[in-house]
């Protein structure tokens, strides 16, 4: 668990294959074993982050779902809420199935004027001195207006600021500051190919669709971040690393002027260099913690701690990261001031989407936008545009993970011929078009003329067929 404890018990119970479990009919203890934490200890940052907590409260605000995804097992889906108890409020993040459970309750109980929730085995996180209570994978338990003693007693205790208005819901809907995934990828930013963004011209954000073909394993896969603001943590010269109670490394400094801490702990965060390829080229992108954790379903700290436990060097790439290879994704990339001034085209990833429907929409959008610009040419009465495009895709898919495919003119099949520069491939292509016998010879007597803009002005092809005598 990387130093995170679900209970304060020092012992654990192990079930073997021959363990016998018998139902108890006279149990006198608490059914669920709640240990509610006082809000004040959380708000004042007194409660430690390495132990799970139980909280109960009245829901006073609910945010929009964080992802436009219908997959209920998607751990990236989140719902932000605020719960209140005796005048104090806590921010709560419900992830994955828990977010959908809350949304389902609201949808099916539109006239329920007040919602009491219990979140058991939750994880406390503190960022920039702001505490948030989060569900912890599938371990947490969420109770919503359940008919149990703890919730019924809490309802009766509501008074003063907590008493719900008899004529209105007690919760409000919070507007999310985040742009929806669909709008971020389909509306706000321009869709580009890798060839389009190969040279950083201006600061901007763009959308590309590509497949992760390789990982640059000669680069560091993580960095140590300030536990308070995620800015890079720096260890002073001569200072020793001191493990904190939660497994992070103490003895670091944060030089972020906006951070409230100067002495901090270093927490491993993802910084993975991936090679992404589409049908126009390849490019190196940097993936950070949020997207790495979303795709790998593990944090950098979990992989870091595992390497330390096994005695491996933390500089070696964990095998789990190879799961990124072969993923076809939509990427929102950032071209920043450094990229432009240094002419560096290694961009950072701001957001990824593995939504197949969204990726298909992006590809259709890209195809439709270029239909009017595409040029085709005839050899006799045969149209070879489709076949040339297929050869282009075959040539690119056959490249090595870290090799950039040939640069081609996007609007010209002739550029494909020039880029491949392989007479045998061209001959085979034309033979297939004309359905020639294998012993027939093909001679290309005239090459196409290309305008300065790269478009085909005219193409005249004469084919001479000779039989072997």
Coordinates of C-alpha atoms in Angstrom, one line a residue:
X1 CA 0.0 0.0 0.0
X2 CA 3.0 2.3 -0.1
X3 CA 2.8 3.2 3.6
X4 CA -1.0 3.9 3.5
X5 CA -2.8 2.0 6.2
X6 CA -6.6 1.2 6.1
X7 CA -6.9 0.4 9.8
X8 CA -4.9 0.8 13.0
X9 CA -4.9 -2.9 13.6
X10 CA -1.4 -4.4 14.0
X11 CA -2.6 -7.9 13.0
X12 CA -4.1 -9.4 9.9
X13 CA -6.4 -12.3 9.4
X14 CA -5.5 -14.8 6.6
X15 CA -8.0 -17.2 5.0
X16 CA -6.6 -20.5 3.8
X17 CA -8.2 -22.9 1.4
X18 CA -9.6 -25.0 4.3
X19 CA -10.7 -22.1 6.5
X20 CA -14.3 -22.5 7.7
X21 CA -16.5 -19.4 8.2
X22 CA -19.7 -19.7 10.3
X23 CA -22.4 -17.1 10.5
X24 CA -22.6 -15.4 13.9
X25 CA -26.2 -14.9 15.3
X26 CA -25.4 -13.1 18.5
X27 CA -22.9 -10.4 17.4
X28 CA -23.0 -7.4 19.8
X29 CA -20.5 -5.1 18.3
X30 CA -20.9 -2.3 15.7
X31 CA -22.0 -3.7 12.3
X32 CA -19.8 -1.5 10.2
X33 CA -17.1 -0.5 12.6
X34 CA -17.1 3.2 11.7
X35 CA -14.5 5.5 13.3
X36 CA -15.6 9.0 12.3
X37 CA -13.0 11.7 12.1
X38 CA -13.7 15.2 13.4
X39 CA -13.7 17.7 10.5
X40 CA -11.6 20.2 12.5
X41 CA -8.6 17.8 12.7
X42 CA -8.8 17.5 8.9
X43 CA -9.2 21.2 8.2
X44 CA -6.4 22.1 10.6
X45 CA -4.1 19.6 8.9
X46 CA -3.6 17.7 12.1
X47 CA -4.8 14.3 10.9
X48 CA -2.1 12.2 9.2
X49 CA -2.4 11.4 5.5
X50 CA -1.1 7.8 5.8
X51 CA -4.2 6.4 7.6
X52 CA -7.7 5.9 6.1
X53 CA -10.6 8.0 7.6
X54 CA -14.4 7.7 8.0
X55 CA -16.5 10.8 7.5
X56 CA -20.3 11.5 7.7
X57 CA -22.1 14.6 6.5
X58 CA -24.9 16.4 4.7
X59 CA -24.2 16.9 1.0
X60 CA -24.3 20.6 0.3
X61 CA -22.8 20.8 -3.2
X62 CA -22.2 18.4 -6.0
X63 CA -20.0 19.0 -9.1
X64 CA -20.3 17.8 -12.6
X65 CA -18.8 14.5 -13.7
X66 CA -15.1 14.9 -14.6
X67 CA -15.1 12.7 -17.7
X68 CA -17.5 12.2 -20.6
X69 CA -17.2 8.4 -20.5
X70 CA -19.9 5.8 -20.2
X71 CA -17.5 3.1 -18.9
X72 CA -18.4 2.8 -15.2
X73 CA -15.1 1.1 -14.5
X74 CA -13.2 4.1 -15.7
X75 CA -11.3 5.2 -12.7
X76 CA -10.7 8.6 -14.4
X77 CA -14.4 9.5 -13.8
X78 CA -14.8 11.8 -10.8
X79 CA -17.5 13.8 -9.0
X80 CA -16.5 16.6 -6.7
X81 CA -18.8 17.2 -3.7
X82 CA -18.9 19.1 -0.4
X83 CA -20.3 17.7 2.8
X84 CA -21.2 19.6 5.9
X85 CA -21.4 18.8 9.6
X86 CA -22.1 21.3 12.4
X87 CA -21.1 24.3 10.3
X88 CA -17.8 22.8 8.9
X89 CA -17.4 21.7 5.3
X90 CA -15.1 19.2 3.6
X91 CA -14.3 18.7 -0.1
X92 CA -14.8 15.1 -1.3
X93 CA -13.8 13.5 -4.5
X94 CA -15.7 10.4 -5.6
X95 CA -13.8 8.4 -8.2
X96 CA -15.0 5.8 -10.7
X97 CA -17.9 3.6 -9.6
X98 CA -18.5 5.9 -6.5
X99 CA -19.1 8.9 -8.8
X100 CA -21.6 7.0 -10.8
X101 CA -23.3 5.7 -7.7
X102 CA -23.9 9.2 -6.4
X103 CA -25.1 10.4 -9.8
X104 CA -27.5 7.4 -10.1
X105 CA -28.9 8.2 -6.7
X106 CA -29.6 11.8 -7.6
X107 CA -31.1 10.9 -10.9
X108 CA -33.5 8.4 -9.3
X109 CA -34.4 10.5 -6.2
X110 CA -35.1 14.0 -7.7
X111 CA -37.4 14.9 -4.7
X112 CA -35.1 13.8 -2.0
X113 CA -34.5 17.1 -0.2
X114 CA -31.4 16.1 1.8
X115 CA -28.7 13.5 1.3
X116 CA -26.6 12.1 4.1
X117 CA -23.5 10.2 3.1
X118 CA -20.9 8.1 4.9
X119 CA -17.5 7.5 3.2
X120 CA -15.6 4.8 4.9
X121 CA -11.9 3.9 4.3
X122 CA -11.3 7.2 2.5
X123 CA -7.9 8.7 1.8
X124 CA -6.9 12.2 2.8
X125 CA -4.8 14.2 0.5
X126 CA -3.4 17.7 1.1
X127 CA -2.4 20.0 -1.8
X128 CA -1.3 23.6 -1.1
X129 CA -2.6 23.3 2.4
X130 CA -6.1 22.4 1.1
X131 CA -7.3 19.0 2.4
X132 CA -9.5 16.8 0.2
X133 CA -11.2 13.4 1.1
X134 CA -10.9 10.9 -1.7
X135 CA -12.3 7.4 -2.3
X136 CA -9.5 4.9 -2.3
X137 CA -9.7 2.5 -5.3
X138 CA -12.4 -0.1 -4.7
X139 CA -11.6 -0.4 -1.0
X140 CA -13.7 2.6 0.2
X141 CA -17.4 2.2 1.0
X142 CA -20.0 4.8 0.2
X143 CA -23.4 4.9 2.0
X144 CA -26.1 7.2 0.7
X145 CA -29.2 7.8 2.8
X146 CA -28.9 4.1 3.9
X147 CA -31.3 3.0 6.6
X148 CA -28.7 2.4 9.3
X149 CA -28.4 3.7 12.8
X150 CA -25.5 6.1 12.1
X151 CA -27.3 7.9 9.3
X152 CA -30.6 8.0 11.1
X153 CA -29.0 9.5 14.2
X154 CA -27.2 12.1 12.1
X155 CA -30.4 13.2 10.5
X156 CA -32.0 13.8 13.9
X157 CA -29.0 15.8 15.0
X158 CA -29.3 18.3 12.2
X159 CA -30.0 21.8 13.5
X160 CA -29.0 25.4 12.9
X161 CA -27.0 25.8 9.6
X162 CA -27.3 22.1 8.9
X163 CA -31.1 21.9 9.0
X164 CA -32.4 21.5 5.4
X165 CA -35.0 23.9 4.1
X166 CA -38.3 22.1 3.9
X167 CA -39.0 23.5 0.5
X168 CA -35.8 23.1 -1.3
X169 CA -32.9 20.7 -1.9
X170 CA -30.0 21.2 0.6
X171 CA -27.3 20.8 -2.2
X172 CA -26.4 23.1 -5.1
X173 CA -24.8 22.1 -8.3
X174 CA -21.2 23.3 -8.6
X175 CA -20.1 24.5 -12.1
X176 CA -16.9 22.8 -13.1
X177 CA -14.0 24.9 -14.1
X178 CA -12.7 22.0 -16.3
X179 CA -13.6 21.8 -19.9
X180 CA -15.4 18.6 -20.8
X181 CA -13.3 16.0 -22.6
X182 CA -15.4 16.2 -25.7
X183 CA -15.1 20.0 -25.9
X184 CA -11.4 20.0 -25.1
X185 CA -10.6 17.6 -28.0
X186 CA -13.3 18.4 -30.5
X187 CA -14.1 22.1 -30.1
X188 CA -11.5 24.2 -28.3
X189 CA -8.3 23.3 -30.1
X190 CA -7.1 22.6 -33.6
X191 CA -6.6 19.1 -34.8
X192 CA -3.2 18.5 -36.4
X193 CA -1.0 15.8 -37.7
X194 CA 2.5 15.2 -36.3
X195 CA 4.0 16.6 -39.5
X196 CA 2.0 19.8 -38.9
X197 CA 3.6 20.3 -35.4
X198 CA 7.1 19.1 -36.1
X199 CA 8.4 22.6 -36.0
X200 CA 7.4 24.8 -33.0
X201 CA 6.3 28.2 -34.4
X202 CA 4.1 29.8 -31.7
X203 CA 3.0 29.0 -28.2
X204 CA -0.3 27.1 -28.5
X205 CA -2.2 23.9 -27.8
X206 CA -3.1 21.3 -30.4
X207 CA -4.8 18.0 -30.7
X208 CA -3.1 15.0 -32.4
X209 CA -4.1 11.4 -32.7
X210 CA -1.4 8.7 -32.7
X211 CA -0.2 5.4 -31.3
X212 CA 2.6 5.1 -28.7
X213 CA 5.2 3.0 -30.5
X214 CA 8.0 3.1 -28.0
X215 CA 9.4 4.4 -24.7
X216 CA 12.7 6.4 -24.5
X217 CA 14.3 4.3 -21.8
X218 CA 17.6 6.3 -21.7
X219 CA 15.6 9.1 -20.1
X220 CA 14.4 9.4 -16.5
X221 CA 10.9 8.0 -16.1
X222 CA 10.1 10.1 -13.0
X223 CA 11.0 13.2 -11.0
X224 CA 10.8 14.0 -7.3
X225 CA 8.0 16.6 -6.8
X226 CA 7.1 18.8 -3.9
X227 CA 4.5 17.0 -1.9
X228 CA 2.6 20.3 -1.6
X229 CA 2.6 21.8 -5.1
X230 CA 4.1 19.1 -7.5
X231 CA 6.9 21.5 -8.5
X232 CA 10.3 19.8 -8.8
X233 CA 11.8 19.3 -5.3
X234 CA 15.5 19.9 -4.9
X235 CA 17.8 18.3 -2.4
X236 CA 20.3 20.7 -0.9
X237 CA 24.0 19.7 -1.4
X238 CA 25.1 17.4 1.4
X239 CA 21.6 16.8 2.7
X240 CA 20.5 13.2 3.3
X241 CA 17.2 11.7 2.2
X242 CA 15.0 11.0 5.2
X243 CA 11.9 8.8 4.6
X244 CA 8.7 10.5 6.0
X245 CA 5.9 8.6 7.6
X246 CA 4.1 8.2 4.3
X247 CA 7.2 6.8 2.5
X248 CA 8.0 10.1 0.7
X249 CA 11.6 11.4 0.9
X250 CA 12.2 14.3 3.3
X251 CA 15.0 16.8 3.4
X252 CA 14.1 18.6 0.1
X253 CA 13.4 22.2 -0.8
X254 CA 10.7 23.7 -3.0
X255 CA 11.7 26.8 -5.1
X256 CA 8.2 27.5 -6.3
X257 CA 7.4 31.0 -5.3
X258 CA 3.6 30.2 -5.1
X259 CA 4.2 27.2 -2.8
X260 CA 3.5 27.7 0.9
X261 CA 6.4 25.4 1.9
X262 CA 10.1 25.8 1.4
X263 CA 11.1 22.6 3.2
X264 CA 9.2 19.7 1.7
X265 CA 9.2 16.0 0.9
X266 CA 10.0 14.6 -2.6
X267 CA 7.3 12.4 -4.0
X268 CA 8.0 10.4 -7.3
X269 CA 5.8 11.6 -10.2
X270 CA 5.7 10.3 -13.8
X271 CA 7.7 12.0 -16.5
X272 CA 7.7 9.4 -19.3
X273 CA 9.1 10.2 -22.7
X274 CA 7.0 8.3 -25.3
X275 CA 7.4 8.1 -29.1
X276 CA 4.0 8.7 -30.8
X277 CA 3.3 7.9 -34.4
X278 CA 0.6 8.8 -36.9
X279 CA 0.6 8.4 -40.7
X280 CA 2.8 11.4 -41.2
X281 CA 5.7 10.9 -38.8
X282 CA 6.7 10.3 -35.2
X283 CA 7.3 12.7 -32.3
X284 CA 8.5 12.5 -28.7
X285 CA 6.0 13.6 -26.1
X286 CA 6.3 13.8 -22.3
X287 CA 3.6 12.2 -20.2
X288 CA 3.1 13.3 -16.6
X289 CA 1.6 11.9 -13.4
X290 CA -2.1 12.4 -14.1
X291 CA -2.2 10.7 -17.5
X292 CA 0.4 8.1 -16.6
X293 CA -1.6 7.1 -13.5
X294 CA -4.8 7.1 -15.5
X295 CA -3.5 4.8 -18.2
X296 CA -1.3 2.5 -16.1
X297 CA -3.7 2.4 -13.1
X298 CA -0.6 2.8 -10.9
X299 CA 1.1 5.9 -9.6
X300 CA 4.8 6.6 -10.0
X301 CA 5.2 6.3 -6.3
X302 CA 3.8 2.8 -6.3
X303 CA 6.3 1.7 -9.0
X304 CA 9.1 3.6 -7.2
X305 CA 8.4 1.9 -3.9
X306 CA 8.1 -1.5 -5.6
X307 CA 11.6 -1.0 -7.2
X308 CA 13.1 0.0 -3.8
X309 CA 11.5 -3.0 -2.1
X310 CA 12.8 -5.4 -4.7
X311 CA 16.3 -3.8 -4.5
X312 CA 16.2 -2.6 -8.1
X313 CA 17.6 0.8 -9.2
X314 CA 14.9 3.4 -9.4
X315 CA 16.6 4.7 -12.6
X316 CA 15.6 1.5 -14.5
X317 CA 12.3 1.6 -16.3
X318 CA 9.7 -0.5 -14.5
X319 CA 8.2 -3.2 -16.8
X320 CA 4.7 -2.0 -16.1
X321 CA 5.4 1.1 -18.2
X322 CA 5.6 -1.0 -21.3
X323 CA 1.8 -1.3 -21.1
X324 CA 1.7 2.1 -22.8
X325 CA 3.1 0.7 -26.0
X326 CA 0.5 0.1 -28.7
X327 CA -2.1 2.4 -27.2
X328 CA -3.9 4.6 -29.7
X329 CA -4.8 7.9 -28.0
X330 CA -5.9 11.4 -28.6
X331 CA -3.3 13.9 -27.2
X332 CA -3.7 17.5 -26.2
X333 CA -0.2 18.8 -26.5
X334 CA 1.4 22.1 -25.3
X335 CA 3.9 24.1 -27.3
X336 CA 5.4 26.5 -24.8
X337 CA 7.9 29.3 -24.8
X338 CA 10.9 27.0 -24.3
X339 CA 9.9 24.9 -27.4
X340 CA 9.6 28.0 -29.6
X341 CA 12.9 29.7 -28.4
X342 CA 15.0 26.6 -28.5
X343 CA 13.3 25.1 -31.6
X344 CA 12.6 22.0 -29.4
X345 CA 9.8 19.8 -30.6
X346 CA 9.6 17.6 -27.6
X347 CA 6.2 18.7 -26.2
X348 CA 4.4 18.0 -23.0
X349 CA 1.1 16.2 -22.9
X350 CA -1.7 18.1 -21.2
X351 CA -4.4 15.6 -21.5
X352 CA -5.0 12.2 -23.1
X353 CA -8.2 10.3 -24.1
X354 CA -8.5 6.6 -24.8
X355 CA -12.2 7.0 -25.7
X356 CA -12.6 5.0 -28.9
X357 CA -15.7 6.9 -30.0
X358 CA -13.9 10.2 -29.5
X359 CA -10.8 9.1 -31.4
X360 CA -13.0 7.9 -34.3
X361 CA -14.8 11.3 -34.3
X362 CA -11.4 13.0 -34.5
X363 CA -10.2 10.8 -37.3
X364 CA -13.4 11.4 -39.3
X365 CA -13.1 15.1 -38.6
X366 CA -9.6 15.1 -40.0
X367 CA -10.5 13.0 -43.0
X368 CA -13.5 15.2 -43.9
X369 CA -11.5 18.4 -43.6
X370 CA -9.1 17.2 -46.2
X371 CA -11.5 15.6 -48.7
X372 CA -11.8 18.9 -50.7
X373 CA -8.0 19.3 -50.8
X374 CA -7.1 15.7 -51.8
X375 CA -5.9 15.1 -55.3
X376 CA -6.3 11.9 -57.2
X377 CA -5.0 10.9 -60.6
X378 CA -5.8 8.2 -63.2
X379 CA -3.7 5.8 -65.0
X380 CA -6.0 4.9 -67.9
X381 CA -9.3 4.4 -66.2
X382 CA -8.0 3.1 -62.9
X383 CA -8.0 5.1 -59.7
X384 CA -4.9 4.3 -57.6
X385 CA -5.4 6.8 -54.8
X386 CA -6.8 4.2 -52.4
X387 CA -4.0 1.8 -53.2
X388 CA -1.3 4.4 -52.8
X389 CA -2.7 5.4 -49.4
X390 CA -2.6 1.7 -48.3
X391 CA 1.0 1.4 -49.4
X392 CA 1.8 4.6 -47.4
X393 CA 0.2 3.1 -44.3
X394 CA 2.1 -0.2 -44.8
X395 CA 5.4 1.6 -45.2
X396 CA 4.8 3.6 -42.0
X397 CA 3.6 0.6 -39.9
X398 CA 6.8 -1.3 -40.8
X399 CA 9.1 1.3 -39.3
X400 CA 11.0 0.7 -36.0
X401 CA 9.6 2.2 -32.8
X402 CA 12.1 5.0 -32.7
X403 CA 12.4 5.7 -36.5
X404 CA 10.4 8.6 -38.0
X405 CA 8.6 7.5 -41.2
X406 CA 9.4 9.2 -44.4
X407 CA 7.9 12.7 -44.8
X408 CA 5.3 12.7 -47.5
X409 CA 3.3 15.3 -49.2
X410 CA -0.2 14.9 -47.7
X411 CA -2.1 15.8 -50.8
X412 CA -0.1 13.8 -53.4
X413 CA 0.2 10.2 -54.1
X414 CA 3.3 11.1 -56.2
X415 CA 5.0 12.3 -53.1
X416 CA 4.6 8.7 -51.8
X417 CA 6.3 7.4 -54.9
X418 CA 9.2 9.8 -54.4
X419 CA 9.5 9.1 -50.7
X420 CA 9.5 5.3 -51.2
X421 CA 11.9 5.6 -54.1
X422 CA 11.5 1.9 -54.7
X423 CA 10.9 0.8 -58.3
X424 CA 9.9 -2.7 -57.3
X425 CA 7.1 -1.4 -55.0
X426 CA 5.8 1.0 -57.7
X427 CA 5.9 -1.8 -60.3
X428 CA 4.0 -4.2 -58.0
X429 CA 1.4 -1.5 -57.3
X430 CA 0.8 -0.8 -61.0
X431 CA 0.8 -4.5 -61.8
X432 CA -2.0 -5.0 -59.2
X433 CA -4.0 -2.1 -60.7
X434 CA -3.8 -3.5 -64.2
X435 CA -4.1 -7.1 -63.1
X436 CA -1.0 -8.0 -65.2
X437 CA 0.6 -11.4 -65.3
X438 CA 3.8 -11.7 -63.3
X439 CA 6.0 -12.1 -66.3
X440 CA 4.9 -8.8 -67.9
X441 CA 7.3 -5.8 -67.7
X442 CA 6.2 -2.3 -66.8
X443 CA 8.0 0.8 -68.0
X444 CA 7.1 4.3 -66.7
X445 CA 7.9 6.7 -69.4
X446 CA 7.0 10.1 -67.8
X447 CA 7.0 11.3 -64.2
X448 CA 4.4 13.7 -62.8
X449 CA 5.1 17.4 -62.7
X450 CA 4.8 19.0 -59.2
X451 CA 3.9 22.6 -58.6
X452 CA 5.8 24.7 -56.0
X453 CA 2.8 24.1 -53.7
X454 CA 3.4 20.4 -53.9
X455 CA 0.2 19.6 -55.9
X456 CA 0.1 17.5 -59.1
X457 CA -0.5 19.7 -62.1
X458 CA -0.4 16.9 -64.7
X459 CA 0.4 13.3 -64.8
X460 CA 0.9 11.4 -68.0
X461 CA 1.7 7.7 -67.7
X462 CA 2.4 5.5 -70.6
X463 CA 2.5 1.8 -70.0
X464 CA 4.3 -0.5 -72.4
X465 CA 3.7 -4.2 -72.0
X466 CA 6.1 -6.7 -73.4
X467 CA 5.8 -10.5 -73.3
X468 CA 8.9 -12.5 -72.6
X469 CA 9.7 -14.2 -75.8

